[in-house]
RNA sequence: GGGCCUGUAGCUCAGCAUGGAUAGAGUGCUGGACUUCUAAUCCAGUGGUCAAGGGAUCGAAGCCCUUCGGGCCCGCCA
């Protein structure tokens, strides 16, 4: 068990005392203290009862404190009332530490049973397969990946989906480029195909539409063929998007993200799910046929506080948002599944990646869930809200469809300048179409190169392969952490120079703490013995134990609130606690063998826990760096 | 015009859901600590009318209202 033991014990004892004293039951909190001099936990019961008992919070705290001192309990060392009105508790670390330390070395330490093994779907990435991933996409991938890891740890049965919009306008653009724009479908030597499609073909063909109307007309025709899916153009489009997708996935995998299934939009269109959904919406009166006004003849969904939204045009053709509805319904398992599944790849972590097919010789599997989380940036909020409303009607349940939105990533003025854009000192929105972006692979390469130099300087004895491995891990740690540490509703202004910083509140800082711990364990040359009594602990050791003991509570918080940042903050807190311990408490040169063993237990427990926490962030920590 | 988000230290951000103790980090700047388990570290100092105003409360950075600043979205495009 964990620090929960301590909190739970206090909670039940305080409740019991209140009951004994005849106080009305209250919803009091047991929280961590705001400062160490107040002890380890505090209770606000004094404030809550002050009015009804007509007493000062302090007096109430004092009464409870004196009662509490009679029973004490296993994990509480001291209780006291503070002038402010709080009831404060000090933990009995020699009792707690043993539980926390021995538990922390179990492989499922931190696991909680929030999900009770229920099926949940997380969709993320879903980048149009006509370009390479840029840093904006990276935020989406990392948020989705981390959320799915957290949910898994919270005992949800998670399916991760990546939606491939292989029949949209953006794909049509590059097909125009290949078929009518004179671009070869072979990239120049040394350039990844996704980079070539995005950086050269897409950007240039979009620019050429301005002066070449016939080219722009071709695009409409090609879009139609892609949607119909039978022609040679459609087959060519399929081949191209699959080549781009393959390259995009390499970047995703490099970042440490993995998936369960790829869903192709073209197949959703061909499966005719739309008709089923359309009829269902009609019969449930979710949509209506507009008789008059600007939308006359269209099937619309009524806006509550916003304008009505057209789902089917007056010519009978469904709009863009309509394409998303069958997919959303499929994710929730509302429809009979028309798809079959075949293996696309086996990923690094041995997780099989499946893809949808319409070939009934392939396997039947299930990737839908009771709840669905769709990770898309908040510019899509309006459309996502419409889908959410429809899905909740279908399910007749709130919150079965969740749009996990986040603010986008913009480029700093300096970084924009490096792309030859003068923004007048302001940051700028990225745009694939206009070529305003920084590719993810590029950022990783630069970061990795810088880290390589650092690692080599510090570890002259390590060989080339090891150094490359370390620099790749640190580069990914730096980027992932930077994308996850702030709240989802904060805009990230990406600056190339700033992203190279490896100090302070960064991924590498945390990885470094792990490497330090590993070095101590390596040099100790013995496995610590865990059947020891943890007494005479210094404040740094207590702090470290306390932080280790909070892991499962942090996971609960993160899973309930779908807040990946919570785990990032926790990892940072762990590293800070360990670094303070490292600087102030000697392990290998401890005064006695038993003290050395006790401290080794702590170091071991730390490295076990931080690696599990970092794993939730998808960050690997090197043994040396 | 309507909708969503946001405003806390020079800069980047925690804290806000669930109000309560002297508002915290990182970075920057100033100084200090490597013959020591890796200084990608640690320690100290510096730095705040919590955008502004009002309200409810014993008590507000947090809740309610108003105003102001910033970002994004609002097509029978995708």
XYZ file of C-alpha atoms in Angstrom, chain A residues 53-603:
551
model
C -20.991 24.441 16.794
C -20.572 28.205 17.294
C -16.913 27.647 18.127
C -13.627 28.880 16.674
C -12.074 26.468 14.170
C -9.020 26.288 16.405
C -11.086 25.189 19.424
C -12.722 22.435 17.429
C -9.377 21.283 16.082
C -8.044 21.254 19.615
C -10.887 19.110 20.930
C -10.459 16.591 18.123
C -6.709 16.692 18.521
C -6.855 15.766 22.179
C -9.267 12.924 21.419
C -7.072 11.769 18.558
C -4.016 11.695 20.780
C -5.722 9.043 22.878
C -5.951 6.600 19.966
C -3.065 7.655 17.709
C -3.094 4.670 15.357
C -0.455 2.979 13.323
C 0.730 5.656 10.958
C 0.214 8.893 12.851
C 2.979 10.109 15.112
C 1.571 13.433 16.204
C -1.626 15.464 16.041
C -1.950 19.137 16.773
C -4.302 22.030 16.343
C -2.848 25.070 14.634
C -3.794 28.671 15.409
C -5.123 28.983 11.892
C -7.786 26.391 12.641
C -6.262 23.415 10.871
C -5.809 20.046 12.464
C -2.339 18.844 11.531
C -0.851 15.360 11.484
C 2.689 14.089 11.408
C 3.357 10.746 9.789
C 5.065 7.864 11.475
C 7.650 7.224 8.804
C 9.246 4.209 10.369
C 5.855 2.512 10.097
C 4.914 3.906 6.690
C 8.230 3.636 4.897
C 8.388 -0.150 5.022
C 4.987 -0.465 3.351
C 5.741 2.095 0.705
C 9.224 0.875 -0.124
C 8.359 -2.803 -0.383
C 5.241 -2.099 -2.410
C 7.041 0.195 -4.786
C 9.226 -2.584 -6.097
C 6.238 -4.608 -7.324
C 5.805 -4.492 -11.057
C 2.239 -3.188 -10.847
C 2.985 -0.510 -8.271
C 0.633 2.432 -8.760
C -2.028 0.393 -10.530
C -5.562 1.407 -9.541
C -8.900 -0.157 -10.369
C -10.766 2.856 -11.658
C -11.741 1.414 -15.033
C -12.676 -2.054 -13.806
C -11.448 -3.397 -17.127
C -14.130 -1.543 -19.126
C -13.498 -0.889 -22.803
C -12.439 2.612 -23.693
C -11.305 3.975 -27.034
C -8.681 6.672 -27.471
C -8.271 8.161 -30.920
C -5.296 10.368 -31.601
C -2.737 11.339 -34.259
C -5.142 11.182 -37.265
C -2.957 13.313 -39.493
C -3.946 13.736 -43.139
C -1.738 11.311 -45.085
C -0.309 13.899 -47.446
C 2.553 15.317 -45.386
C 5.051 14.733 -42.612
C 4.256 15.332 -38.964
C 5.108 18.735 -37.552
C 5.486 19.828 -33.926
C 1.767 20.641 -33.696
C 0.900 17.043 -34.528
C 3.403 15.925 -31.920
C 1.354 17.540 -29.172
C -1.675 15.562 -30.293
C 0.247 12.293 -30.427
C 1.845 12.732 -27.037
C -1.372 13.778 -25.313
C -3.235 10.827 -26.795
C -0.463 8.375 -26.089
C 0.020 9.488 -22.494
C -3.708 9.526 -21.759
C -4.041 5.995 -23.083
C -1.101 4.829 -20.958
C -2.619 6.429 -17.867
C -6.017 4.850 -18.530
C -4.393 1.482 -18.949
C -2.671 1.896 -15.589
C -6.075 2.790 -14.155
C -7.401 -0.619 -15.318
C -9.240 0.432 -18.445
C -9.120 -1.850 -21.453
C -7.843 0.715 -23.936
C -7.992 0.571 -27.735
C -5.922 3.198 -29.496
C -7.075 4.246 -32.931
C -5.503 6.341 -35.644
C -7.918 7.648 -38.262
C -6.558 7.918 -41.769
C -8.373 10.513 -43.852
C -7.295 9.022 -47.150
C -10.106 10.470 -49.249
C -10.061 14.135 -48.320
C -9.133 17.291 -50.107
C -5.576 17.339 -48.807
C -4.846 13.957 -50.327
C -6.499 15.101 -53.556
C -4.021 17.972 -53.638
C -0.932 15.813 -53.804
C -2.580 13.461 -56.302
C -3.150 16.506 -58.521
C 0.537 17.232 -58.071
C 1.598 13.767 -59.191
C -0.897 13.380 -62.014
C -1.077 16.896 -63.442
C 1.550 19.009 -61.691
C 4.586 17.232 -63.064
C 5.913 15.971 -59.727
C 7.548 12.577 -59.669
C 6.202 10.126 -57.109
C 9.792 9.331 -56.140
C 11.345 11.681 -53.595
C 14.851 13.031 -54.119
C 17.622 10.810 -52.751
C 17.713 10.908 -48.962
C 14.348 12.598 -48.412
C 11.547 10.781 -46.609
C 8.452 10.384 -48.781
C 6.154 12.140 -46.296
C 8.515 15.125 -46.146
C 8.647 15.265 -49.911
C 4.854 15.164 -50.264
C 4.291 17.839 -47.646
C 7.258 20.161 -48.127
C 7.366 20.109 -51.928
C 4.252 18.710 -53.618
C 1.511 19.931 -51.301
C 2.892 23.402 -50.694
C 3.732 24.036 -54.339
C 0.549 22.690 -55.864
C -1.539 24.770 -53.461
C 0.362 27.840 -54.554
C -0.178 27.000 -58.217
C -3.969 26.813 -57.840
C -3.954 30.596 -57.549
C -2.884 31.099 -61.136
C -4.041 27.856 -62.694
C -7.794 27.380 -62.549
C -7.701 24.143 -64.527
C -5.478 22.585 -61.897
C -7.936 23.626 -59.218
C -10.750 21.999 -61.186
C -8.794 18.750 -61.400
C -8.716 18.684 -57.640
C -12.496 18.545 -57.362
C -12.648 15.703 -59.870
C -9.959 13.754 -58.085
C -11.661 14.221 -54.738
C -14.789 12.690 -56.230
C -12.856 9.713 -57.579
C -11.156 9.163 -54.241
C -14.526 9.063 -52.536
C -16.003 6.673 -55.066
C -12.950 4.483 -54.650
C -13.053 2.317 -57.770
C -11.017 4.115 -60.448
C -7.323 3.942 -61.265
C -6.937 7.368 -59.681
C -8.433 6.003 -56.476
C -6.034 3.038 -56.551
C -3.128 5.373 -57.168
C -4.337 7.577 -54.284
C -4.497 4.560 -52.032
C -0.929 3.587 -52.879
C 0.332 7.110 -52.265
C -1.451 7.609 -48.938
C -0.192 4.265 -47.715
C 3.363 5.255 -48.511
C 2.921 8.549 -46.641
C 1.240 6.792 -43.726
C 4.093 4.328 -43.468
C 6.560 7.202 -43.110
C 4.356 9.076 -40.640
C 4.106 5.969 -38.495
C 7.890 5.736 -38.380
C 7.903 9.153 -36.737
C 5.113 8.171 -34.330
C 6.970 5.022 -33.376
C 10.178 6.981 -32.979
C 8.293 9.162 -30.511
C 7.270 6.018 -28.670
C 3.572 6.007 -29.566
C 1.830 2.789 -30.581
C -1.695 2.011 -31.775
C -4.138 -0.853 -32.037
C -5.933 -0.054 -35.250
C -5.790 2.143 -38.330
C -9.197 3.225 -39.607
C -9.365 4.260 -43.225
C -11.932 6.854 -44.127
C -12.332 5.472 -47.643
C -13.595 2.221 -46.154
C -16.072 3.997 -43.939
C -17.457 5.668 -47.036
C -17.596 2.398 -48.980
C -19.175 0.491 -46.121
C -22.204 2.745 -46.441
C -22.472 3.280 -42.722
C -23.637 6.768 -43.473
C -27.023 5.632 -44.752
C -27.698 3.654 -41.606
C -26.757 6.597 -39.439
C -28.723 9.035 -41.552
C -31.883 6.969 -41.159
C -31.269 6.536 -37.454
C -30.898 10.288 -36.959
C -34.065 10.925 -38.936
C -36.055 8.424 -36.933
C -34.767 9.807 -33.652
C -35.585 13.349 -34.792
C -32.018 14.428 -34.171
C -31.931 16.110 -37.573
C -34.587 17.860 -39.594
C -35.276 18.853 -43.165
C -35.201 22.644 -43.397
C -38.206 24.017 -45.325
C -37.237 27.639 -45.723
C -34.497 30.210 -45.284
C -30.905 29.967 -46.405
C -30.701 26.258 -45.616
C -33.917 25.333 -47.422
C -33.780 21.752 -48.684
C -30.910 20.746 -46.418
C -30.881 18.269 -43.557
C -29.664 20.218 -40.590
C -28.957 19.809 -36.923
C -30.366 22.636 -34.824
C -27.806 24.729 -33.011
C -28.547 25.475 -29.373
C -26.554 28.638 -28.896
C -24.967 28.671 -32.314
C -26.035 28.546 -35.947
C -27.703 25.475 -37.399
C -25.292 23.076 -39.079
C -25.935 21.546 -42.483
C -25.352 17.777 -42.590
C -26.768 17.033 -46.021
C -26.785 19.630 -48.777
C -29.842 20.413 -50.827
C -28.307 18.317 -53.624
C -28.306 15.294 -51.327
C -24.538 15.156 -50.766
C -23.344 14.849 -47.177
C -20.969 17.484 -45.787
C -17.591 16.928 -44.151
C -18.912 16.663 -40.640
C -21.370 14.012 -41.755
C -18.429 11.750 -42.606
C -17.309 11.874 -39.003
C -20.614 10.760 -37.554
C -20.589 7.119 -38.710
C -17.020 6.788 -37.502
C -17.906 8.180 -34.084
C -20.873 5.810 -33.902
C -18.660 2.898 -34.921
C -16.180 3.767 -32.177
C -18.973 3.559 -29.633
C -20.158 0.243 -31.006
C -23.563 1.659 -31.904
C -23.579 0.059 -35.358
C -23.043 -3.478 -36.582
C -19.366 -3.537 -37.416
C -18.961 -3.818 -41.212
C -15.180 -4.152 -41.018
C -12.712 -6.974 -40.992
C -9.223 -6.648 -39.663
C -5.800 -7.622 -40.806
C -2.397 -7.183 -39.298
C -0.602 -4.064 -40.452
C 2.569 -4.346 -38.363
C 4.027 -5.598 -35.120
C 5.228 -2.604 -33.185
C 8.333 -2.191 -31.051
C 6.563 -3.153 -27.838
C 5.121 -6.263 -29.559
C 1.727 -4.637 -29.777
C 0.012 -5.657 -33.001
C -1.229 -2.849 -35.203
C -4.357 -3.822 -37.140
C -6.007 -2.122 -40.050
C -9.612 -2.150 -41.173
C -10.531 -4.002 -44.364
C -13.749 -4.834 -46.190
C -12.525 -8.295 -47.121
C -14.555 -10.967 -45.364
C -11.619 -13.382 -45.469
C -9.938 -11.283 -42.772
C -10.478 -11.512 -39.035
C -13.366 -10.191 -36.957
C -12.152 -8.172 -33.952
C -13.585 -5.554 -31.665
C -12.089 -2.107 -31.200
C -15.128 -0.189 -30.012
C -15.738 0.910 -26.421
C -18.331 2.015 -23.919
C -16.596 5.354 -23.856
C -14.634 7.154 -26.513
C -12.012 9.831 -26.158
C -11.147 11.766 -29.283
C -8.009 13.873 -29.110
C -8.312 16.823 -31.492
C -7.244 20.403 -31.020
C -9.814 22.834 -29.743
C -10.268 24.632 -33.054
C -12.515 21.658 -33.832
C -14.596 22.133 -30.699
C -17.714 23.281 -32.500
C -17.824 20.240 -34.769
C -16.873 17.928 -31.949
C -19.693 19.292 -29.809
C -22.187 18.476 -32.516
C -20.870 14.927 -32.766
C -20.836 14.608 -29.004
C -24.473 15.646 -28.810
C -25.532 13.122 -31.428
C -23.548 10.313 -29.799
C -24.917 11.041 -26.365
C -28.416 10.887 -27.874
C -27.614 7.545 -29.494
C -26.199 6.170 -26.269
C -28.723 8.059 -24.143
C -25.821 8.628 -21.800
C -23.754 11.699 -21.005
C -20.016 11.539 -21.451
C -19.868 8.459 -23.588
C -18.206 10.574 -26.265
C -15.473 12.866 -24.997
C -13.661 15.436 -27.058
C -10.284 15.903 -25.419
C -9.344 19.291 -26.828
C -6.143 21.204 -26.436
C -4.782 24.520 -27.641
C -2.567 24.440 -30.657
C 1.165 24.860 -31.045
C 2.347 28.063 -32.686
C 5.801 29.073 -33.821
C 7.722 31.790 -32.015
C 8.728 34.891 -33.938
C 12.370 33.781 -33.925
C 11.598 30.317 -35.203
C 9.307 31.800 -37.863
C 12.212 34.002 -38.904
C 14.333 30.907 -39.448
C 11.680 29.912 -42.030
C 12.131 33.326 -43.667
C 8.916 34.719 -42.252
C 8.812 38.145 -40.661
C 5.912 38.111 -38.209
C 6.677 41.459 -36.612
C 7.697 39.887 -33.315
C 4.491 37.863 -32.925
C 4.079 34.113 -32.867
C 2.336 32.504 -35.804
C -0.111 29.628 -36.382
C 1.366 26.702 -38.250
C -0.040 25.843 -41.658
C 0.797 22.770 -43.689
C -0.700 24.335 -46.768
C 1.446 27.452 -46.517
C 4.561 25.576 -45.503
C 4.680 27.256 -42.085
C 5.759 24.502 -39.711
C 8.701 22.700 -38.188
C 8.855 18.983 -38.936
C 8.926 16.593 -35.988
C 11.775 14.531 -37.422
C 13.840 17.675 -37.837
C 13.356 18.716 -34.218
C 14.272 15.249 -32.997
C 17.370 15.149 -35.186
C 18.623 18.507 -33.927
C 17.854 17.625 -30.318
C 19.487 14.259 -30.679
C 22.631 15.766 -32.195
C 22.961 18.282 -29.382
C 22.386 15.628 -26.754
C 24.948 13.381 -28.369
C 27.640 16.009 -27.870
C 26.653 16.510 -24.239
C 26.601 12.815 -23.485
C 29.940 12.242 -25.158
C 31.549 15.039 -23.164
C 30.335 13.530 -19.903
C 30.902 9.899 -20.754
C 34.065 9.568 -22.811
C 34.217 5.848 -22.034
C 30.934 4.982 -23.765
C 30.850 3.576 -27.269
C 29.133 5.099 -30.296
C 26.048 2.873 -30.210
C 25.415 3.546 -26.560
C 25.841 7.295 -27.041
C 23.405 7.327 -29.936
C 20.917 5.376 -27.884
C 21.219 7.801 -24.986
C 20.915 10.865 -27.179
C 17.814 9.513 -28.870
C 16.182 8.712 -25.533
C 17.009 12.122 -24.135
C 15.843 13.942 -27.272
C 12.501 12.165 -27.128
C 12.257 12.725 -23.396
C 12.856 16.431 -23.893
C 10.266 16.789 -26.637
C 7.611 14.622 -25.006
C 7.960 16.382 -21.683
C 7.797 19.817 -23.284
C 4.563 18.848 -25.020
C 2.898 17.441 -21.936
C 3.968 19.521 -18.967
C 1.514 22.347 -19.404
C -2.225 22.279 -19.230
C -4.177 21.333 -22.343
C -5.789 24.745 -22.533
C -2.486 26.580 -22.715
C -1.139 27.560 -26.094
C 2.391 26.310 -26.715
C 4.684 28.690 -28.522
C 7.339 26.458 -29.982
C 10.797 27.957 -30.140
C 13.585 25.893 -31.630
C 16.333 27.412 -29.477
C 14.346 27.149 -26.275
C 13.442 23.544 -26.998
C 17.130 22.684 -26.878
C 17.321 23.611 -23.215
C 17.951 20.511 -21.135
C 18.017 22.111 -17.694
C 15.458 22.867 -15.035
C 11.897 21.655 -15.473
C 12.606 19.410 -18.456
C 12.513 15.750 -19.393
C 16.300 15.380 -19.243
C 16.330 16.721 -15.669
C 14.137 13.793 -14.666
C 16.108 11.314 -16.734
C 19.267 12.577 -15.082
C 17.908 11.823 -11.629
C 17.229 8.270 -12.811
C 20.756 7.949 -14.210
C 22.196 9.140 -10.900
C 20.195 6.527 -9.023
C 21.286 3.806 -11.429
C 24.913 4.771 -10.962
C 24.672 4.404 -7.197
C 23.061 0.991 -7.539
C 25.645 -0.073 -10.070
C 28.532 0.966 -7.860
C 26.996 -0.585 -4.751
C 27.314 -3.967 -6.488
C 24.795 -5.556 -4.142
C 21.047 -5.816 -4.146
C 19.678 -4.080 -1.041
C 17.864 -6.169 1.567
C 14.355 -4.870 2.082
C 13.485 -6.427 5.452
C 14.724 -3.465 7.421
C 13.330 -0.908 9.828
C 13.296 2.575 8.440
C 14.065 4.823 11.335
C 16.272 7.830 11.908
C 15.330 9.167 8.516
C 16.482 12.600 7.469
C 13.991 15.109 6.109
C 15.243 14.473 2.582
C 14.596 10.779 2.951
C 11.134 11.310 4.373
C 10.307 13.652 1.542
C 11.457 11.102 -1.011
C 9.445 8.301 0.594
C 6.386 10.489 0.763
C 6.663 11.342 -2.909
C 7.124 7.699 -3.888
C 4.058 6.856 -1.810
C 1.869 9.277 -3.720
C 2.145 7.544 -7.086
C -1.245 5.829 -7.161
C -3.070 8.931 -5.982
C -1.507 10.884 -8.820
C -2.619 8.248 -11.302
C -6.138 8.441 -9.973
C -6.115 12.201 -10.337
C -4.677 12.044 -13.852
C -7.095 9.334 -15.015
C -10.206 10.961 -13.581
C -9.375 14.319 -15.085
C -7.725 13.048 -18.281
C -4.809 15.198 -17.258
C -1.455 13.996 -18.555
C 0.197 17.041 -17.004
C -0.472 15.621 -13.549
C 1.942 12.764 -14.193
C 4.530 15.111 -15.698
C 4.384 17.258 -12.550
C 4.685 14.150 -10.441
C 7.789 12.977 -12.295
C 9.348 16.360 -11.827
C 8.531 16.332 -8.108
C 10.110 12.896 -7.826
C 13.286 14.075 -9.518
C 13.487 17.166 -7.308
C 13.075 15.032 -4.183
C 15.712 12.597 -5.356
C 18.212 15.255 -6.381
C 17.897 16.925 -2.981
C 18.429 13.544 -1.329
C 21.381 12.837 -3.599
C 23.106 16.108 -2.752
C 22.588 15.887 0.978
C 22.600 12.221 1.908
C 25.525 9.955 1.153
C 24.670 6.420 0.207
C 27.820 4.507 -0.697
C 29.818 6.199 2.014
C 27.159 5.972 4.712
C 28.428 5.658 8.308
C 27.346 2.054 8.682
C 26.502 -0.929 6.527
C 22.933 -0.989 7.746
C 22.482 2.692 6.972
C 23.944 2.087 3.543
C 21.501 -0.751 2.970
C 18.554 1.359 4.110
C 19.519 4.114 1.726
C 20.070 1.696 -1.113
C 16.513 0.505 -0.568
C 15.383 4.068 -1.019
C 17.426 4.573 -4.155
